[in-house]
PDB file of C-alpha atoms and ligand atoms in Angstrom:
ATOM      1  CA  UNK A   1      48.390-210.323-191.946  1.00  0.00           C
ATOM      2  CA  UNK A   2      48.156-206.444-191.604  1.00  0.00           C
ATOM      3  CA  UNK A   3      48.090-205.167-195.057  1.00  0.00           C
ATOM      4  CA  UNK A   4      48.758-201.308-196.519  1.00  0.00           C
ATOM      5  CA  UNK A   5      45.266-199.915-195.647  1.00  0.00           C
ATOM      6  CA  UNK A   6      45.599-201.346-191.779  1.00  0.00           C
ATOM      7  CA  UNK A   7      49.180-199.953-191.311  1.00  0.00           C
ATOM      8  CA  UNK A   8      47.987-196.800-192.693  1.00  0.00           C
ATOM      9  CA  UNK A   9      45.336-196.426-190.610  1.00  0.00           C
ATOM     10  CA  UNK A  10      47.581-197.098-187.805  1.00  0.00           C
ATOM     11  CA  UNK A  11      49.985-194.285-188.636  1.00  0.00           C
ATOM     12  CA  UNK A  12      47.392-191.832-188.705  1.00  0.00           C
ATOM     13  CA  UNK A  13      46.458-192.837-185.035  1.00  0.00           C
ATOM     14  CA  UNK A  14      49.973-192.991-183.751  1.00  0.00           C
ATOM     15  CA  UNK A  15      50.933-189.804-185.393  1.00  0.00           C
ATOM     16  CA  UNK A  16      47.677-188.220-183.848  1.00  0.00           C
ATOM     17  CA  UNK A  17      48.744-189.206-180.579  1.00  0.00           C
ATOM     18  CA  UNK A  18      52.540-188.496-180.707  1.00  0.00           C
ATOM     19  CA  UNK A  19      53.145-185.571-183.163  1.00  0.00           C
ATOM     20  CA  UNK A  20      53.332-182.414-181.201  1.00  0.00           C
ATOM     21  CA  UNK A  21      53.173-183.827-178.022  1.00  0.00           C
ATOM     22  CA  UNK A  22      55.907-183.927-175.418  1.00  0.00           C
ATOM     23  CA  UNK A  23      57.048-187.838-175.347  1.00  0.00           C
ATOM     24  CA  UNK A  24      57.933-188.996-171.946  1.00  0.00           C
ATOM     25  CA  UNK A  25      58.995-192.065-172.367  1.00  0.00           C
ATOM     26  CA  UNK A  26      60.304-194.694-174.513  1.00  0.00           C
ATOM     27  CA  UNK A  27      60.604-198.337-173.967  1.00  0.00           C
ATOM     28  CA  UNK A  28      61.379-201.791-175.315  1.00  0.00           C
ATOM     29  CA  UNK A  29      60.341-204.271-173.140  1.00  0.00           C
ATOM     30  CA  UNK A  30      61.654-207.207-175.217  1.00  0.00           C
ATOM     31  CA  UNK A  31      65.262-208.940-174.087  1.00  0.00           C
ATOM     32  CA  UNK A  32      66.226-208.649-177.619  1.00  0.00           C
ATOM     33  CA  UNK A  33      66.574-204.780-177.488  1.00  0.00           C
ATOM     34  CA  UNK A  34      67.903-204.475-173.771  1.00  0.00           C
ATOM     35  CA  UNK A  35      71.233-203.519-174.769  1.00  0.00           C
ATOM     36  CA  UNK A  36      70.106-200.698-177.739  1.00  0.00           C
ATOM     37  CA  UNK A  37      69.998-197.760-175.680  1.00  0.00           C
ATOM     38  CA  UNK A  38      66.874-196.452-177.586  1.00  0.00           C
ATOM     39  CA  UNK A  39      65.320-194.570-174.545  1.00  0.00           C
ATOM     40  CA  UNK A  40      68.524-192.875-174.413  1.00  0.00           C
ATOM     41  CA  UNK A  41      69.174-192.381-178.097  1.00  0.00           C
ATOM     42  CA  UNK A  42      66.062-190.808-178.485  1.00  0.00           C
ATOM     43  CA  UNK A  43      65.912-189.150-175.268  1.00  0.00           C
ATOM     44  CA  UNK A  44      64.593-185.187-175.760  1.00  0.00           C
ATOM     45  CA  UNK A  45      64.299-185.874-179.511  1.00  0.00           C
ATOM     46  CA  UNK A  46      60.553-184.722-181.072  1.00  0.00           C
ATOM     47  CA  UNK A  47      59.007-186.968-183.218  1.00  0.00           C
ATOM     48  CA  UNK A  48      59.004-185.429-187.052  1.00  0.00           C
ATOM     49  CA  UNK A  49      56.593-187.265-188.819  1.00  0.00           C
ATOM     50  CA  UNK A  50      55.215-190.919-189.085  1.00  0.00           C
ATOM     51  CA  UNK A  51      54.602-192.404-192.241  1.00  0.00           C
ATOM     52  CA  UNK A  52      54.614-195.506-194.323  1.00  0.00           C
ATOM     53  CA  UNK A  53      55.825-197.596-197.516  1.00  0.00           C
ATOM     54  CA  UNK A  54      53.395-200.517-198.070  1.00  0.00           C
ATOM     55  CA  UNK A  55      53.370-202.682-194.506  1.00  0.00           C
ATOM     56  CA  UNK A  56      56.252-200.533-193.292  1.00  0.00           C
ATOM     57  CA  UNK A  57      56.084-197.687-190.635  1.00  0.00           C
ATOM     58  CA  UNK A  58      58.420-195.325-189.870  1.00  0.00           C
ATOM     59  CA  UNK A  59      58.752-192.637-186.989  1.00  0.00           C
ATOM     60  CA  UNK A  60      61.246-190.270-187.776  1.00  0.00           C
ATOM     61  CA  UNK A  61      62.579-188.475-185.168  1.00  0.00           C
ATOM     62  CA  UNK A  62      64.810-184.997-184.930  1.00  0.00           C
ATOM     63  CA  UNK A  63      68.334-186.044-185.574  1.00  0.00           C
ATOM     64  CA  UNK A  64      68.159-188.371-188.726  1.00  0.00           C
ATOM     65  CA  UNK A  65      67.202-191.268-186.307  1.00  0.00           C
ATOM     66  CA  UNK A  66      63.965-193.369-187.436  1.00  0.00           C
ATOM     67  CA  UNK A  67      62.281-196.117-186.072  1.00  0.00           C
ATOM     68  CA  UNK A  68      61.181-199.062-188.481  1.00  0.00           C
ATOM     69  CA  UNK A  69      58.586-201.406-188.002  1.00  0.00           C
ATOM     70  CA  UNK A  70      57.038-204.043-189.655  1.00  0.00           C
ATOM     71  CA  UNK A  71      54.308-206.213-188.111  1.00  0.00           C
ATOM     72  CA  UNK A  72      54.774-209.292-190.221  1.00  0.00           C
ATOM     73  CA  UNK A  73      51.628-212.068-189.606  1.00  0.00           C
ATOM     74  CA  UNK A  74      50.379-210.723-186.208  1.00  0.00           C
ATOM     75  CA  UNK A  75      51.645-207.763-184.905  1.00  0.00           C
ATOM     76  CA  UNK A  76      49.190-204.760-183.709  1.00  0.00           C
ATOM     77  CA  UNK A  77      49.846-200.933-183.101  1.00  0.00           C
ATOM     78  CA  UNK A  78      47.630-199.992-179.952  1.00  0.00           C
ATOM     79  CA  UNK A  79      47.219-196.221-179.041  1.00  0.00           C
ATOM     80  CA  UNK A  80      45.694-195.604-176.131  1.00  0.00           C
ATOM     81  CA  UNK A  81      44.694-192.886-173.263  1.00  0.00           C
ATOM     82  CA  UNK A  82      46.973-193.262-170.376  1.00  0.00           C
ATOM     83  CA  UNK A  83      45.446-195.653-167.914  1.00  0.00           C
ATOM     84  CA  UNK A  84      43.163-197.318-170.329  1.00  0.00           C
ATOM     85  CA  UNK A  85      43.435-201.220-170.576  1.00  0.00           C
ATOM     86  CA  UNK A  86      45.675-202.838-173.152  1.00  0.00           C
ATOM     87  CA  UNK A  87      43.878-205.143-175.729  1.00  0.00           C
ATOM     88  CA  UNK A  88      47.435-207.379-175.404  1.00  0.00           C
ATOM     89  CA  UNK A  89      49.046-208.588-172.700  1.00  0.00           C
ATOM     90  CA  UNK A  90      52.251-206.065-171.799  1.00  0.00           C
ATOM     91  CA  UNK A  91      54.316-209.254-172.008  1.00  0.00           C
ATOM     92  CA  UNK A  92      53.592-208.912-175.773  1.00  0.00           C
ATOM     93  CA  UNK A  93      54.414-205.485-176.317  1.00  0.00           C
ATOM     94  CA  UNK A  94      58.205-204.622-178.047  1.00  0.00           C
ATOM     95  CA  UNK A  95      57.844-200.849-177.902  1.00  0.00           C
ATOM     96  CA  UNK A  96      55.974-198.111-175.410  1.00  0.00           C
ATOM     97  CA  UNK A  97      56.107-194.670-176.380  1.00  0.00           C
ATOM     98  CA  UNK A  98      54.351-192.301-173.877  1.00  0.00           C
ATOM     99  CA  UNK A  99      53.111-188.786-173.772  1.00  0.00           C
ATOM    100  CA  UNK A 100      51.171-186.618-171.167  1.00  0.00           C
ATOM    101  CA  UNK A 101      47.917-188.252-172.274  1.00  0.00           C
ATOM    102  CA  UNK A 102      48.744-191.654-174.666  1.00  0.00           C
ATOM    103  CA  UNK A 103      50.416-194.597-174.714  1.00  0.00           C
ATOM    104  CA  UNK A 104      51.500-195.926-178.359  1.00  0.00           C
ATOM    105  CA  UNK A 105      52.470-199.697-178.098  1.00  0.00           C
ATOM    106  CA  UNK A 106      53.515-201.763-180.743  1.00  0.00           C
ATOM    107  CA  UNK A 107      53.008-205.537-179.931  1.00  0.00           C
ATOM    108  CA  UNK A 108      54.117-208.714-181.397  1.00  0.00           C
ATOM    109  CA  UNK A 109      56.308-207.034-184.113  1.00  0.00           C
ATOM    110  CA  UNK A 110      59.384-208.640-184.360  1.00  0.00           C
ATOM    111  CA  UNK A 111      60.816-206.116-187.155  1.00  0.00           C
ATOM    112  CA  UNK A 112      61.575-202.950-184.796  1.00  0.00           C
ATOM    113  CA  UNK A 113      65.011-200.914-185.727  1.00  0.00           C
ATOM    114  CA  UNK A 114      66.562-197.947-185.026  1.00  0.00           C
ATOM    115  CA  UNK A 115      67.995-196.667-187.950  1.00  0.00           C
ATOM    116  CA  UNK A 116      69.559-193.085-189.566  1.00  0.00           C
ATOM    117  CA  UNK A 117      67.253-191.785-192.429  1.00  0.00           C
ATOM    118  CA  UNK A 118      69.879-192.095-194.996  1.00  0.00           C
ATOM    119  CA  UNK A 119      69.885-195.898-193.990  1.00  0.00           C
ATOM    120  CA  UNK A 120      66.404-196.275-194.345  1.00  0.00           C
ATOM    121  CA  UNK A 121      66.840-194.468-198.111  1.00  0.00           C
ATOM    122  CA  UNK A 122      69.714-197.392-199.072  1.00  0.00           C
ATOM    123  CA  UNK A 123      68.387-200.593-197.275  1.00  0.00           C
ATOM    124  CA  UNK A 124      68.235-203.296-199.627  1.00  0.00           C
ATOM    125  CA  UNK A 125      65.018-204.791-198.615  1.00  0.00           C
ATOM    126  CA  UNK A 126      63.791-200.987-198.358  1.00  0.00           C
ATOM    127  CA  UNK A 127      64.962-199.776-201.908  1.00  0.00           C
ATOM    128  CA  UNK A 128      63.353-202.914-203.388  1.00  0.00           C
ATOM    129  CA  UNK A 129      60.047-202.311-202.337  1.00  0.00           C
ATOM    130  CA  UNK A 130      57.794-201.805-205.475  1.00  0.00           C
ATOM    131  CA  UNK A 131      55.655-198.333-205.636  1.00  0.00           C
ATOM    132  CA  UNK A 132      53.237-198.008-203.003  1.00  0.00           C
ATOM    133  CA  UNK A 133      49.669-198.311-203.928  1.00  0.00           C
ATOM    134  CA  UNK A 134      48.261-196.219-201.545  1.00  0.00           C
ATOM    135  CA  UNK A 135      50.849-193.297-202.031  1.00  0.00           C
ATOM    136  CA  UNK A 136      49.783-190.394-203.480  1.00  0.00           C
ATOM    137  CA  UNK A 137      52.492-190.833-206.160  1.00  0.00           C
ATOM    138  CA  UNK A 138      51.751-194.306-206.696  1.00  0.00           C
ATOM    139  CA  UNK A 139      53.116-194.890-210.039  1.00  0.00           C
ATOM    140  CA  UNK A 140      51.538-197.342-212.576  1.00  0.00           C
ATOM    141  CA  UNK A 141      54.240-197.511-214.718  1.00  0.00           C
ATOM    142  CA  UNK A 142      56.652-198.674-212.034  1.00  0.00           C
ATOM    143  CA  UNK A 143      54.534-201.492-211.014  1.00  0.00           C
ATOM    144  CA  UNK A 144      54.236-202.444-214.761  1.00  0.00           C
ATOM    145  CA  UNK A 145      58.181-202.462-214.962  1.00  0.00           C
ATOM    146  CA  UNK A 146      58.454-204.273-211.816  1.00  0.00           C
ATOM    147  CA  UNK A 147      55.674-207.397-212.759  1.00  0.00           C
ATOM    148  CA  UNK A 148      57.656-207.421-216.114  1.00  0.00           C
ATOM    149  CA  UNK A 149      60.875-207.982-214.608  1.00  0.00           C
ATOM    150  CA  UNK A 150      59.249-210.611-212.712  1.00  0.00           C
ATOM    151  CA  UNK A 151      59.273-214.730-213.892  1.00  0.00           C
ATOM    152  CA  UNK A 152      56.544-214.780-216.710  1.00  0.00           C
ATOM    153  CA  UNK A 153      55.320-218.176-215.030  1.00  0.00           C
ATOM    154  CA  UNK A 154      54.415-216.992-212.070  1.00  0.00           C
ATOM    155  CA  UNK A 155      50.559-216.987-210.882  1.00  0.00           C
ATOM    156  CA  UNK A 156      49.488-213.473-210.944  1.00  0.00           C
ATOM    157  CA  UNK A 157      47.917-213.999-207.728  1.00  0.00           C
ATOM    158  CA  UNK A 158      51.442-214.687-206.194  1.00  0.00           C
ATOM    159  CA  UNK A 159      53.034-211.867-207.959  1.00  0.00           C
ATOM    160  CA  UNK A 160      50.579-209.424-206.515  1.00  0.00           C
ATOM    161  CA  UNK A 161      51.588-210.412-202.976  1.00  0.00           C
ATOM    162  CA  UNK A 162      55.016-209.775-203.794  1.00  0.00           C
ATOM    163  CA  UNK A 163      56.078-206.750-201.996  1.00  0.00           C
ATOM    164  CA  UNK A 164      58.926-205.960-204.888  1.00  0.00           C
ATOM    165  CA  UNK A 165      56.276-205.554-207.261  1.00  0.00           C
ATOM    166  CA  UNK A 166      53.802-203.560-205.369  1.00  0.00           C
ATOM    167  CA  UNK A 167      54.057-202.472-201.812  1.00  0.00           C
ATOM    168  CA  UNK A 168      50.798-202.779-199.143  1.00  0.00           C
ATOM    169  CA  UNK A 169      48.843-205.669-200.951  1.00  0.00           C
ATOM    170  CA  UNK A 170      48.025-208.541-198.724  1.00  0.00           C
ATOM    171  CA  UNK A 171      45.862-211.818-199.114  1.00  0.00           C
ATOM    172  CA  UNK A 172      42.570-209.918-198.807  1.00  0.00           C
ATOM    173  CA  UNK A 173      43.277-207.485-201.425  1.00  0.00           C
ATOM    174  CA  UNK A 174      44.926-209.784-204.026  1.00  0.00           C
ATOM    175  CA  UNK A 175      41.844-211.956-203.860  1.00  0.00           C
ATOM    176  CA  UNK A 176      39.630-208.906-204.366  1.00  0.00           C
ATOM    177  CA  UNK A 177      41.936-207.078-206.845  1.00  0.00           C
ATOM    178  CA  UNK A 178      41.515-210.611-209.031  1.00  0.00           C
ATOM    179  CA  UNK A 179      38.043-210.929-208.702  1.00  0.00           C
ATOM    180  CA  UNK A 180      37.126-207.319-209.308  1.00  0.00           C
ATOM    181  CA  UNK A 181      39.680-207.573-212.744  1.00  0.00           C
ATOM    182  CA  UNK A 182      38.315-210.954-213.608  1.00  0.00           C
ATOM    183  CA  UNK A 183      41.349-212.793-213.700  1.00  0.00           C
ATOM    184  CA  UNK A 184      42.212-216.621-212.354  1.00  0.00           C
ATOM    185  CA  UNK A 185      44.755-215.774-209.561  1.00  0.00           C
ATOM    186  CA  UNK A 186      46.813-219.040-211.134  1.00  0.00           C
ATOM    187  CA  UNK A 187      46.793-217.093-214.345  1.00  0.00           C
ATOM    188  CA  UNK A 188      50.830-216.884-215.473  1.00  0.00           C
ATOM    189  CA  UNK A 189      51.800-213.328-215.007  1.00  0.00           C
ATOM    190  CA  UNK A 190      53.103-213.491-218.837  1.00  0.00           C
ATOM    191  CA  UNK A 191      49.661-214.152-219.798  1.00  0.00           C
ATOM    192  CA  UNK A 192      48.164-211.240-217.976  1.00  0.00           C
ATOM    193  CA  UNK A 193      48.123-208.150-220.241  1.00  0.00           C
ATOM    194  CA  UNK A 194      48.916-204.758-218.746  1.00  0.00           C
ATOM    195  CA  UNK A 195      45.385-203.452-219.163  1.00  0.00           C
ATOM    196  CA  UNK A 196      44.447-206.188-216.716  1.00  0.00           C
ATOM    197  CA  UNK A 197      46.918-205.839-214.270  1.00  0.00           C
ATOM    198  CA  UNK A 198      46.149-202.122-213.968  1.00  0.00           C
ATOM    199  CA  UNK A 199      42.368-202.745-213.705  1.00  0.00           C
ATOM    200  CA  UNK A 200      43.640-205.162-210.807  1.00  0.00           C
ATOM    201  CA  UNK A 201      45.094-202.656-208.897  1.00  0.00           C
ATOM    202  CA  UNK A 202      42.908-199.667-209.755  1.00  0.00           C
ATOM    203  CA  UNK A 203      39.882-201.530-208.662  1.00  0.00           C
ATOM    204  CA  UNK A 204      41.277-202.022-204.772  1.00  0.00           C
ATOM    205  CA  UNK A 205      43.000-198.915-204.635  1.00  0.00           C
ATOM    206  CA  UNK A 206      39.792-196.819-203.745  1.00  0.00           C
ATOM    207  CA  UNK A 207      38.548-199.401-201.546  1.00  0.00           C
ATOM    208  CA  UNK A 208      41.746-199.601-199.671  1.00  0.00           C
ATOM    209  CA  UNK A 209      41.294-195.945-199.398  1.00  0.00           C
ATOM    210  CA  UNK A 210      38.148-196.271-197.857  1.00  0.00           C
ATOM    211  CA  UNK A 211      39.318-198.798-195.648  1.00  0.00           C
ATOM    212  CA  UNK A 212      42.037-195.913-194.483  1.00  0.00           C
ATOM    213  CA  UNK A 213      39.289-193.927-193.500  1.00  0.00           C
ATOM    214  CA  UNK A 214      37.581-196.620-191.653  1.00  0.00           C
ATOM    215  CA  UNK A 215      34.846-197.803-193.882  1.00  0.00           C
ATOM    216  CA  UNK A 216      35.195-201.562-194.649  1.00  0.00           C
ATOM    217  CA  UNK A 217      33.922-202.669-197.853  1.00  0.00           C
ATOM    218  CA  UNK A 218      32.184-206.228-197.916  1.00  0.00           C
ATOM    219  CA  UNK A 219      34.509-209.016-199.837  1.00  0.00           C
ATOM    220  CA  UNK A 220      33.501-210.261-202.682  1.00  0.00           C
ATOM    221  CA  UNK A 221      35.541-213.620-202.471  1.00  0.00           C
ATOM    222  CA  UNK A 222      37.979-213.123-199.337  1.00  0.00           C
ATOM    223  CA  UNK A 223      37.113-215.911-196.944  1.00  0.00           C
ATOM    224  CA  UNK A 224      33.900-216.883-198.690  1.00  0.00           C
ATOM    225  CA  UNK A 225      34.755-219.961-200.264  1.00  0.00           C
ATOM    226  CA  UNK A 226      32.124-222.509-200.566  1.00  0.00           C
ATOM    227  CA  UNK A 227      29.618-219.720-200.797  1.00  0.00           C
ATOM    228  CA  UNK A 228      27.924-218.625-203.643  1.00  0.00           C
ATOM    229  CA  UNK A 229      29.206-215.640-205.741  1.00  0.00           C
ATOM    230  CA  UNK A 230      27.477-212.481-205.154  1.00  0.00           C
ATOM    231  CA  UNK A 231      27.593-212.004-208.999  1.00  0.00           C
ATOM    232  CA  UNK A 232      27.040-215.442-210.537  1.00  0.00           C
ATOM    233  CA  UNK A 233      26.080-217.458-207.348  1.00  0.00           C
ATOM    234  CA  UNK A 234      28.876-220.451-208.590  1.00  0.00           C
ATOM    235  CA  UNK A 235      30.625-221.445-205.558  1.00  0.00           C
ATOM    236  CA  UNK A 236      33.582-219.836-204.429  1.00  0.00           C
ATOM    237  CA  UNK A 237      36.864-221.480-204.507  1.00  0.00           C
ATOM    238  CA  UNK A 238      39.931-221.417-202.124  1.00  0.00           C
ATOM    239  CA  UNK A 239      43.539-222.931-202.097  1.00  0.00           C
ATOM    240  CA  UNK A 240      46.964-222.246-201.836  1.00  0.00           C
ATOM    241  CA  UNK A 241      49.081-220.742-204.534  1.00  0.00           C
ATOM    242  CA  UNK A 242      52.545-219.554-205.202  1.00  0.00           C
ATOM    243  CA  UNK A 243      55.783-219.732-203.510  1.00  0.00           C
ATOM    244  CA  UNK A 244      54.456-219.417-199.955  1.00  0.00           C
ATOM    245  CA  UNK A 245      51.196-221.276-200.783  1.00  0.00           C
ATOM    246  CA  UNK A 246      48.616-218.957-199.052  1.00  0.00           C
ATOM    247  CA  UNK A 247      45.236-219.308-199.542  1.00  0.00           C
ATOM    248  CA  UNK A 248      43.460-217.421-202.929  1.00  0.00           C
ATOM    249  CA  UNK A 249      39.883-217.121-203.067  1.00  0.00           C
ATOM    250  CA  UNK A 250      38.234-216.881-206.434  1.00  0.00           C
ATOM    251  CA  UNK A 251      34.923-217.559-208.584  1.00  0.00           C
ATOM    252  CA  UNK A 252      35.661-220.188-210.776  1.00  0.00           C
ATOM    253  CA  UNK A 253      33.155-218.664-213.392  1.00  0.00           C
ATOM    254  CA  UNK A 254      33.501-214.917-212.974  1.00  0.00           C
ATOM    255  CA  UNK A 255      37.060-215.415-213.251  1.00  0.00           C
ATOM    256  CA  UNK A 256      37.508-218.156-215.705  1.00  0.00           C
TER     257      UNK A 256
HETATM  258 ZN1   ZN B   1      31.018-215.364-209.950  1.00  0.00          ZN
END
């Protein structure tokens, strides 16, 4: 699943291709959007900004109209030069935006809606998002406040994935955060101190920013189950935790 750093990287590429350039066409090939008339509604409007919050991406057009996208599990933003071959089948395209030089394509991203800016501010799902770990104004206090409102018995590794607590963390970064802060991901959130919770997000924030810049740090535990811990040589373990039973990875020695 694309995490906050991946979405931010995509937003930068999409923005570089579209901002300041003439938009020649907008297409929504999927039958679900057949009657939405987005091409007509967006025709002639310039794109003002491309921004993100956690895993959500927003294309903000002139005249208070915003395209909101979330890639869920398998979506992808592609940016291609005109005539370049796409990495996925055109049948999987949900949105195609063309400029004289580029094609920007959203593939397999089932959350795609055209809304007014004011609605993005008041939309329940969006308003309920926790602070964005990659935002310049990320608030540790707001993160802690959200975390403390959550169920105290919930495994900490599960709480970190909940976008209402903190936005942008997915399975990779929750594994790395728990390792770097020496927290067993199964530990109940109520037994994790504020300092520990902050240590977890502070440890991954610079790494996620590195990733936005295209530098991918080697994981300590993510998908390293059965292999020796790089710190203590104990074998890394893996197992599903939390409501969604998504696979967590941890070192039983370093994170006991
Ligand atoms: Zn270890």
